[in-house]
Tab-separated table of C-alpha atoms in Angstrom:
chain	number	residue	atom	x	y	z
A	620	UNK	CA	17.220	-11.263	3.810
A	621	UNK	CA	19.805	-8.993	2.037
A	622	UNK	CA	19.627	-5.221	1.904
A	623	UNK	CA	18.870	-5.465	-1.787
A	624	UNK	CA	15.843	-7.822	-1.047
A	625	UNK	CA	14.687	-5.391	1.777
A	626	UNK	CA	14.792	-2.492	-0.626
A	627	UNK	CA	12.787	-4.381	-3.305
A	628	UNK	CA	10.259	-5.509	-0.802
A	629	UNK	CA	9.819	-1.958	0.535
A	630	UNK	CA	9.131	-0.740	-3.053
A	631	UNK	CA	6.172	-2.944	-3.274
A	632	UNK	CA	4.203	-0.838	-0.701
A	633	UNK	CA	2.889	2.680	-0.428
A	634	UNK	CA	0.724	4.675	1.940
A	635	UNK	CA	-2.382	5.969	0.492
A	636	UNK	CA	-2.961	9.731	0.332
A	637	UNK	CA	-6.157	11.536	1.947
A	638	UNK	CA	-7.881	11.616	-1.479
A	639	UNK	CA	-7.350	7.890	-1.917
A	640	UNK	CA	-8.604	7.034	1.618
A	641	UNK	CA	-11.677	9.090	0.839
A	642	UNK	CA	-12.309	7.163	-2.297
A	643	UNK	CA	-11.708	3.940	-0.486
A	644	UNK	CA	-14.118	4.855	2.326
A	645	UNK	CA	-16.830	5.743	-0.357
A	646	UNK	CA	-16.470	2.355	-2.041
A	647	UNK	CA	-16.709	0.527	1.228
A	648	UNK	CA	-19.867	2.527	2.165
A	649	UNK	CA	-21.699	2.188	-1.161
A	650	UNK	CA	-24.810	-0.052	-0.974
A	651	UNK	CA	-24.450	-2.800	-3.535
A	652	UNK	CA	-27.596	-4.940	-4.577
A	653	UNK	CA	-27.302	-8.698	-4.286
A	654	UNK	CA	-30.051	-9.884	-6.598
A	655	UNK	CA	-31.855	-13.043	-5.622
A	656	UNK	CA	-33.185	-15.572	-8.102
A	657	UNK	CA	-36.960	-16.617	-8.215
A	658	UNK	CA	-38.829	-15.120	-5.408
A	659	UNK	CA	-35.945	-14.233	-3.227
A	660	UNK	CA	-35.535	-10.542	-2.349
A	661	UNK	CA	-32.814	-8.182	-3.346
A	662	UNK	CA	-30.296	-7.776	-0.597
A	663	UNK	CA	-28.741	-4.359	-0.032
A	664	UNK	CA	-25.113	-4.761	1.220
A	665	UNK	CA	-22.285	-2.329	2.044
A	666	UNK	CA	-18.946	-3.987	1.446
A	667	UNK	CA	-17.574	-2.772	4.834
A	668	UNK	CA	-20.754	-4.469	6.555
A	669	UNK	CA	-20.183	-7.758	4.904
A	670	UNK	CA	-16.544	-7.803	5.546
A	671	UNK	CA	-17.068	-7.052	9.361
A	672	UNK	CA	-19.878	-9.710	9.696
A	673	UNK	CA	-17.897	-12.496	7.850
A	674	UNK	CA	-14.816	-11.765	9.776
A	675	UNK	CA	-16.562	-11.796	13.189
A	676	UNK	CA	-18.337	-15.044	12.399
A	677	UNK	CA	-15.232	-16.887	11.113
A	678	UNK	CA	-13.287	-15.850	14.263
A	679	UNK	CA	-16.302	-17.009	16.427
A	680	UNK	CA	-15.905	-20.410	14.678
A	681	UNK	CA	-12.117	-20.493	15.482
A	682	UNK	CA	-10.795	-19.251	11.977
A	683	UNK	CA	-8.255	-16.435	12.377
A	684	UNK	CA	-8.334	-13.861	9.666
A	685	UNK	CA	-4.812	-12.438	9.079
A	686	UNK	CA	-5.954	-9.391	7.042
A	687	UNK	CA	-8.662	-8.331	4.593
A	688	UNK	CA	-7.725	-6.613	1.241
A	689	UNK	CA	-9.394	-4.802	-1.654
A	690	UNK	CA	-8.148	-6.185	-4.928
A	691	UNK	CA	-8.420	-5.703	-8.626
A	692	UNK	CA	-10.096	-2.880	-10.467
A	693	UNK	CA	-11.781	-1.350	-7.409
A	694	UNK	CA	-8.359	-0.935	-5.851
A	695	UNK	CA	-7.003	0.590	-9.129
A	696	UNK	CA	-9.936	2.992	-9.065
A	697	UNK	CA	-8.970	3.995	-5.507
A	698	UNK	CA	-5.539	4.660	-6.435
A	699	UNK	CA	-6.211	6.564	-9.852
A	700	UNK	CA	-9.826	7.527	-10.321
A	701	UNK	CA	-9.518	8.475	-14.078
A	702	UNK	CA	-7.875	5.268	-15.259
A	703	UNK	CA	-10.033	4.593	-18.103
A	704	UNK	CA	-11.201	1.268	-16.649
A	705	UNK	CA	-13.602	2.111	-13.934
A	706	UNK	CA	-14.528	-0.901	-11.793
A	707	UNK	CA	-17.290	-3.534	-11.729
A	708	UNK	CA	-16.527	-6.405	-9.267
A	709	UNK	CA	-15.652	-5.663	-5.641
A	710	UNK	CA	-12.870	-8.268	-4.873
A	711	UNK	CA	-12.337	-8.701	-1.222
A	712	UNK	CA	-9.569	-11.028	-0.051
A	713	UNK	CA	-9.633	-12.639	3.321
A	714	UNK	CA	-6.133	-14.097	4.319
A	715	UNK	CA	-6.563	-17.058	6.567
A	716	UNK	CA	-5.389	-20.733	6.843
A	717	UNK	CA	-7.260	-23.376	4.800
A	718	UNK	CA	-5.873	-26.517	6.338
A	719	UNK	CA	-8.425	-29.034	5.133
A	720	UNK	CA	-11.684	-29.555	3.541
A	721	UNK	CA	-13.473	-29.059	6.832
A	722	UNK	CA	-12.054	-25.369	6.798
A	723	UNK	CA	-13.269	-24.875	3.179
A	724	UNK	CA	-16.798	-26.154	4.076
A	725	UNK	CA	-16.742	-23.872	7.235
A	726	UNK	CA	-16.037	-20.766	5.201
A	727	UNK	CA	-18.769	-21.372	2.675
A	728	UNK	CA	-21.338	-22.033	5.631
A	729	UNK	CA	-20.318	-18.884	7.386
A	730	UNK	CA	-20.847	-16.702	4.289
A	731	UNK	CA	-24.252	-18.236	3.537
A	732	UNK	CA	-25.213	-17.835	7.266
A	733	UNK	CA	-24.191	-14.116	6.986
A	734	UNK	CA	-26.431	-13.541	4.003
A	735	UNK	CA	-29.493	-14.207	6.339
A	736	UNK	CA	-28.469	-10.993	8.250
A	737	UNK	CA	-29.091	-8.846	5.220
A	738	UNK	CA	-32.572	-10.229	4.383
A	739	UNK	CA	-35.239	-7.503	4.513
A	740	UNK	CA	-37.675	-7.116	7.332
A	741	UNK	CA	-40.670	-9.552	7.137
A	742	UNK	CA	-38.844	-12.335	5.605
A	743	UNK	CA	-39.328	-15.618	7.531
A	744	UNK	CA	-35.587	-16.564	8.062
A	745	UNK	CA	-36.061	-19.728	9.995
A	746	UNK	CA	-37.396	-21.590	6.912
A	747	UNK	CA	-34.522	-20.712	4.685
A	748	UNK	CA	-31.855	-23.240	4.378
A	749	UNK	CA	-28.058	-22.751	3.379
A	750	UNK	CA	-28.862	-24.556	0.092
A	751	UNK	CA	-31.709	-22.233	-0.852
A	752	UNK	CA	-29.492	-19.202	-0.025
A	753	UNK	CA	-26.667	-20.589	-2.341
A	754	UNK	CA	-29.042	-21.179	-5.130
A	755	UNK	CA	-30.591	-17.727	-4.726
A	756	UNK	CA	-27.620	-15.538	-4.276
A	757	UNK	CA	-24.230	-17.221	-5.308
A	758	UNK	CA	-23.177	-16.478	-8.822
A	759	UNK	CA	-20.143	-18.639	-8.646
A	760	UNK	CA	-18.494	-20.981	-6.226
A	761	UNK	CA	-14.797	-21.922	-6.682
A	762	UNK	CA	-12.505	-24.170	-4.672
A	763	UNK	CA	-8.823	-24.549	-5.570
A	764	UNK	CA	-6.532	-26.908	-3.614
A	765	UNK	CA	-3.084	-28.055	-4.854
A	766	UNK	CA	0.554	-27.761	-4.171
A	767	UNK	CA	0.894	-24.111	-4.839
A	768	UNK	CA	-2.686	-22.563	-4.469
A	769	UNK	CA	-5.171	-23.003	-1.641
A	770	UNK	CA	-8.165	-20.676	-1.937
A	771	UNK	CA	-11.834	-20.436	-2.385
A	772	UNK	CA	-14.153	-17.810	-4.109
A	773	UNK	CA	-17.777	-17.097	-3.380
A	774	UNK	CA	-19.318	-14.598	-5.839
A	775	UNK	CA	-22.588	-12.975	-4.932
A	776	UNK	CA	-24.737	-12.157	-7.869
A	777	UNK	CA	-25.581	-8.783	-9.278
A	778	UNK	CA	-27.544	-8.402	-12.538
A	779	UNK	CA	-25.462	-5.525	-13.775
A	780	UNK	CA	-22.210	-7.386	-13.387
A	781	UNK	CA	-21.010	-5.648	-10.234
A	782	UNK	CA	-20.539	-8.674	-8.095
A	783	UNK	CA	-19.251	-8.849	-4.672
A	784	UNK	CA	-16.513	-11.421	-4.708
A	785	UNK	CA	-15.260	-12.909	-1.521
A	786	UNK	CA	-11.888	-14.622	-1.777
A	787	UNK	CA	-10.425	-16.675	0.971
A	788	UNK	CA	-6.679	-17.242	0.423
A	789	UNK	CA	-4.192	-19.353	2.212
A	790	UNK	CA	-1.672	-19.344	-0.692
A	791	UNK	CA	-1.892	-18.059	-4.215
A	792	UNK	CA	1.158	-18.269	-6.618
A	793	UNK	CA	-0.058	-15.727	-9.195
A	794	UNK	CA	-2.111	-12.746	-7.839
A	795	UNK	CA	-2.289	-10.466	-10.779
A	796	UNK	CA	-2.551	-10.472	-14.587
A	797	UNK	CA	-1.014	-7.003	-15.528
A	798	UNK	CA	0.558	-4.212	-13.509
A	799	UNK	CA	-2.478	-2.101	-13.820
A	800	UNK	CA	-4.501	-4.669	-11.859
A	801	UNK	CA	-1.911	-5.803	-9.412
A	802	UNK	CA	-2.926	-3.615	-6.441
A	803	UNK	CA	-4.163	-4.699	-3.107
A	804	UNK	CA	-5.202	-2.402	-0.436
A	805	UNK	CA	-5.197	-3.551	3.246
A	806	UNK	CA	-8.701	-2.524	4.990
A	807	UNK	CA	-7.856	-3.482	8.484
A	808	UNK	CA	-6.756	0.039	9.770
A	809	UNK	CA	-10.006	1.605	8.065
A	810	UNK	CA	-12.269	-0.998	9.486
A	811	UNK	CA	-10.701	-0.723	13.011
A	812	UNK	CA	-11.260	3.137	12.761
A	813	UNK	CA	-14.912	2.527	11.981
A	814	UNK	CA	-15.370	0.426	15.081
A	815	UNK	CA	-13.389	2.406	17.526
A	816	UNK	CA	-13.360	6.054	16.552
A	817	UNK	CA	-16.341	8.464	17.420
A	818	UNK	CA	-14.729	11.245	15.539
A	819	UNK	CA	-15.317	11.487	11.760
A	820	UNK	CA	-12.254	11.151	9.486
A	821	UNK	CA	-10.649	14.384	8.141
A	822	UNK	CA	-7.460	15.231	6.248
A	823	UNK	CA	-5.634	15.761	9.516
A	824	UNK	CA	-7.277	12.649	11.382
A	825	UNK	CA	-7.612	9.444	9.479
A	826	UNK	CA	-6.107	5.981	9.613
A	827	UNK	CA	-2.944	5.079	7.692
A	828	UNK	CA	-3.939	2.776	4.847
A	829	UNK	CA	-1.364	0.781	2.892
A	830	UNK	CA	-1.349	-0.323	-0.499
A	831	UNK	CA	0.799	-3.093	-2.290
A	832	UNK	CA	1.519	-3.903	-5.838
A	833	UNK	CA	1.867	-7.720	-6.446
A	834	UNK	CA	3.720	-6.770	-9.687
A	835	UNK	CA	6.601	-5.542	-7.657
A	836	UNK	CA	7.364	-1.824	-7.717
A	837	UNK	CA	4.392	0.188	-6.562
A	838	UNK	CA	5.357	3.404	-8.164
A	839	UNK	CA	6.188	1.702	-11.483
A	840	UNK	CA	2.810	0.018	-11.607
A	841	UNK	CA	1.036	3.124	-10.538
A	842	UNK	CA	2.818	4.990	-13.309
A	843	UNK	CA	1.541	2.269	-15.771
A	844	UNK	CA	-2.000	2.868	-14.548
A	845	UNK	CA	-1.731	6.588	-14.999
A	846	UNK	CA	-0.144	6.411	-18.335
A	847	UNK	CA	-2.367	3.561	-19.627
A	848	UNK	CA	0.624	1.262	-20.175
A	849	UNK	CA	0.281	-2.549	-20.604
A	850	UNK	CA	3.057	-4.610	-18.746
A	851	UNK	CA	3.240	-7.993	-17.359
A	852	UNK	CA	5.654	-10.925	-16.748
A	853	UNK	CA	5.273	-14.635	-17.381
A	854	UNK	CA	1.832	-14.614	-18.890
A	855	UNK	CA	1.979	-18.321	-19.132
A	856	UNK	CA	1.422	-18.507	-15.428
A	857	UNK	CA	-1.942	-16.853	-15.687
A	858	UNK	CA	-5.159	-18.914	-16.176
A	859	UNK	CA	-6.211	-18.198	-19.759
A	860	UNK	CA	-2.902	-16.417	-20.329
A	861	UNK	CA	-4.332	-12.924	-19.645
A	862	UNK	CA	-5.390	-12.984	-23.394
A	863	UNK	CA	-8.829	-11.576	-22.909
A	864	UNK	CA	-7.741	-9.019	-20.325
A	865	UNK	CA	-5.023	-7.898	-22.804
A	866	UNK	CA	-7.446	-7.401	-25.661
A	867	UNK	CA	-9.723	-5.553	-23.095
A	868	UNK	CA	-6.950	-3.151	-22.145
A	869	UNK	CA	-6.131	-2.507	-25.965
A	870	UNK	CA	-9.799	-1.653	-26.535
A	871	UNK	CA	-9.697	0.687	-23.512
A	872	UNK	CA	-6.844	2.781	-24.976
A	873	UNK	CA	-3.937	1.114	-23.109
A	874	UNK	CA	-0.764	0.387	-25.068
A	875	UNK	CA	2.123	-1.979	-24.432
A	876	UNK	CA	5.397	-0.571	-22.744
A	877	UNK	CA	7.330	-2.525	-25.404
A	878	UNK	CA	5.688	-3.505	-28.802
A	879	UNK	CA	8.299	-6.060	-29.495
A	880	UNK	CA	8.294	-7.672	-26.043
A	881	UNK	CA	4.521	-7.788	-26.021
A	882	UNK	CA	4.354	-9.477	-29.440
A	883	UNK	CA	6.536	-12.171	-27.971
A	884	UNK	CA	4.270	-12.484	-25.014
A	885	UNK	CA	1.126	-12.672	-27.097
A	886	UNK	CA	2.405	-16.210	-28.211
A	887	UNK	CA	2.580	-17.314	-24.544
A	888	UNK	CA	-0.922	-15.702	-23.868
A	889	UNK	CA	-2.448	-17.700	-26.826
A	890	UNK	CA	-0.764	-20.848	-25.907
A	891	UNK	CA	-1.899	-20.812	-22.294
A	892	UNK	CA	-5.354	-19.841	-23.311
A	893	UNK	CA	-5.840	-22.842	-25.580
A	894	UNK	CA	-4.325	-25.174	-22.900
A	895	UNK	CA	-6.948	-23.907	-20.270
A	896	UNK	CA	-9.676	-23.856	-22.797
A	897	UNK	CA	-8.902	-26.647	-25.505
A	898	UNK	CA	-12.445	-27.327	-26.733
A	899	UNK	CA	-14.288	-25.007	-29.042
A	900	UNK	CA	-17.405	-25.068	-26.749
A	901	UNK	CA	-15.360	-24.082	-23.782
A	902	UNK	CA	-13.883	-21.218	-25.756
A	903	UNK	CA	-17.289	-19.999	-26.684
A	904	UNK	CA	-18.564	-20.120	-23.041
A	905	UNK	CA	-15.458	-18.293	-21.961
A	906	UNK	CA	-15.795	-15.575	-24.561
A	907	UNK	CA	-19.554	-15.048	-23.953
A	908	UNK	CA	-19.156	-14.913	-20.257
A	909	UNK	CA	-16.263	-12.389	-20.458
A	910	UNK	CA	-18.220	-10.089	-22.822
A	911	UNK	CA	-21.236	-10.243	-20.464
A	912	UNK	CA	-19.301	-9.591	-17.208
A	913	UNK	CA	-16.850	-6.915	-18.460
A	914	UNK	CA	-18.815	-4.928	-20.869
A	915	UNK	CA	-22.021	-4.397	-19.145
A	916	UNK	CA	-23.210	-0.865	-20.000
A	917	UNK	CA	-20.447	-0.706	-22.734
A	918	UNK	CA	-21.898	-3.029	-25.285
A	919	UNK	CA	-20.615	-0.967	-28.195
A	920	UNK	CA	-17.051	-2.010	-27.192
A	921	UNK	CA	-17.706	-5.799	-27.393
A	922	UNK	CA	-17.371	-5.907	-31.287
A	923	UNK	CA	-14.107	-3.875	-31.051
A	924	UNK	CA	-12.766	-6.351	-28.487
A	925	UNK	CA	-13.674	-9.284	-30.478
A	926	UNK	CA	-11.880	-7.793	-33.617
A	927	UNK	CA	-8.936	-7.137	-31.596
A	928	UNK	CA	-8.802	-10.714	-30.143
A	929	UNK	CA	-9.156	-12.218	-33.709
A	930	UNK	CA	-6.199	-10.110	-34.863
A	931	UNK	CA	-4.048	-11.341	-31.841
A	932	UNK	CA	-5.116	-14.926	-32.206
A	933	UNK	CA	-4.485	-14.818	-35.894
A	934	UNK	CA	-0.995	-13.171	-35.509
A	935	UNK	CA	0.151	-15.131	-32.413
A	936	UNK	CA	-1.134	-18.633	-32.215
A	937	UNK	CA	1.544	-21.157	-32.875
A	938	UNK	CA	0.071	-24.196	-30.951
A	939	UNK	CA	-2.838	-25.035	-33.044
A	940	UNK	CA	-3.151	-27.073	-36.097
A	941	UNK	CA	-4.673	-25.474	-39.273
A	942	UNK	CA	-8.271	-26.617	-38.972
A	943	UNK	CA	-8.262	-25.773	-35.151
A	944	UNK	CA	-7.035	-22.375	-35.830
A	945	UNK	CA	-9.568	-21.827	-38.480
A	946	UNK	CA	-12.196	-23.077	-36.181
A	947	UNK	CA	-11.342	-20.677	-33.385
A	948	UNK	CA	-11.167	-17.785	-35.841
A	949	UNK	CA	-14.636	-18.571	-37.252
A	950	UNK	CA	-15.917	-18.657	-33.724
A	951	UNK	CA	-14.653	-15.300	-32.910
A	952	UNK	CA	-15.900	-13.872	-36.193
A	953	UNK	CA	-19.309	-15.447	-35.631
A	954	UNK	CA	-19.491	-13.838	-32.172
A	955	UNK	CA	-18.490	-10.429	-33.563
A	956	UNK	CA	-21.229	-10.753	-36.211
A	957	UNK	CA	-23.767	-11.615	-33.485
A	958	UNK	CA	-22.624	-8.650	-31.414
A	959	UNK	CA	-23.163	-6.360	-34.458
A	960	UNK	CA	-26.661	-7.746	-35.015
A	961	UNK	CA	-27.548	-7.091	-31.262
A	962	UNK	CA	-26.449	-3.478	-31.748
A	963	UNK	CA	-28.600	-3.179	-34.818
A	964	UNK	CA	-25.411	-2.559	-36.894
A	965	UNK	CA	-26.511	-5.199	-39.271
A	966	UNK	CA	-29.960	-7.006	-39.499
A	967	UNK	CA	-30.225	-10.113	-37.362
A	968	UNK	CA	-31.993	-12.232	-39.995
A	969	UNK	CA	-31.960	-16.031	-40.781
A	970	UNK	CA	-32.875	-15.148	-44.394
A	971	UNK	CA	-31.116	-12.521	-46.349
A	972	UNK	CA	-33.210	-10.923	-49.268
A	973	UNK	CA	-30.912	-9.824	-52.064
A	974	UNK	CA	-32.440	-7.338	-54.489
A	975	UNK	CA	-30.910	-6.536	-57.862
A	976	UNK	CA	-32.039	-5.008	-61.311
A	977	UNK	CA	-32.091	-7.558	-64.028
A	978	UNK	CA	-30.086	-6.826	-67.159
A	979	UNK	CA	-32.124	-5.339	-70.204
A	980	UNK	CA	-31.796	-8.569	-72.174
A	981	UNK	CA	-33.745	-10.508	-69.383
A	982	UNK	CA	-37.100	-11.018	-71.061
A	983	UNK	CA	-38.278	-14.199	-69.518
A	984	UNK	CA	-41.747	-13.621	-67.910
A	985	UNK	CA	-40.851	-16.425	-65.406
A	986	UNK	CA	-37.769	-14.504	-64.241
A	987	UNK	CA	-37.814	-13.279	-60.661
A	988	UNK	CA	-35.856	-10.124	-59.781
A	989	UNK	CA	-35.032	-11.142	-56.241
A	990	UNK	CA	-33.471	-14.224	-54.575
A	991	UNK	CA	-33.810	-15.385	-50.995
A	992	UNK	CA	-30.663	-16.920	-49.787
A	993	UNK	CA	-30.903	-19.338	-47.034
A	994	UNK	CA	-28.033	-18.540	-44.759
A	995	UNK	CA	-26.604	-21.110	-42.272
A	996	UNK	CA	-26.207	-19.824	-38.674
A	997	UNK	CA	-22.454	-18.793	-38.337
A	998	UNK	CA	-22.416	-20.664	-34.973
A	999	UNK	CA	-23.215	-23.960	-36.650
A	1000	UNK	CA	-19.701	-23.957	-38.302
A	1001	UNK	CA	-18.161	-24.024	-34.855
A	1002	UNK	CA	-20.177	-26.977	-33.452
A	1003	UNK	CA	-17.641	-29.616	-34.086
A	1004	UNK	CA	-15.470	-30.379	-31.083
A	1005	UNK	CA	-11.698	-31.074	-31.282
A	1006	UNK	CA	-8.687	-31.202	-29.049
A	1007	UNK	CA	-7.392	-27.570	-29.943
A	1008	UNK	CA	-3.678	-27.470	-28.557
A	1009	UNK	CA	-0.372	-29.058	-29.023
A	1010	UNK	CA	2.767	-28.619	-26.963
A	1011	UNK	CA	4.972	-25.666	-28.160
A	1012	UNK	CA	8.360	-26.693	-29.187
């Protein structure tokens, strides 16, 4: 490795300050409810506890864990508390070797087995199967295995959207969308301190915790976070193109580092989004899920996000035929209308009654001074399914 490469590599890392370590310790010690479906009880889980239990069980089964990292919005919150984003999901990355399907299954079985430890007193644990635990507590289960990416995700459900997401990564080509969410914080030293030290942490006595920016330059990425600046590279490598996250950032008051460059990138974002979600029903499910997961407690921002998304799609979509483009724009408009109705900004009615005062010359006794218009549901206009992308030239 050349000296230039070494210097670039060093710029990716930074040691956390005492204030940042305190925020990290607080997040890891916070009790997060894992809500069960049906009659299953709610589990109370501290992130540091589940990390330690899962890691220990994996190593008992012969799977070596290289490191554990905090990722995403929670890591950004640790580094800069007033970043305007807050955090919802707790993304925890376990670095390990996923050599075959057997290892993938082993990881899933270990996580489900660990959930038993967090069941409240009085629950008959012997009669609860792994399948029942999965159905009760797992929100999402993902497995990716190809030439460039080998990883799995187990997302534990939380009714407020604050999911605990356990990600097991062998290799992952793209690990960030934008510079502001590119941070990963290695937890090993802090977890080791928990196990080994009998003395409480203080400003003069605490473990060295290291952060890394997958975007590249740590200080540059942190500067973007502090100044609410949008920056990325090669958005066509991101699943969905980063389109929804981009609109989310705009709504939260973030602004592009370069308007001209970002306008060009918007085309790549839109193209990749329609490649990954070509069908109108897929687009609807994706949009609804994103709004549900990322705007819990901020429902008033959903309409603004959809309006922003419609503007970006209208300006920057070059890979759709005319009727497909109109169909997608109609879907976004319909969702925005529904969001307004849910917020009582407009009446959510199937019939709209239009009142007006008849002109003086209307003397017909059979004349009615109101008319009830039958309004078709806006979602019905988006029911047809088409292939909605073409290769960009």
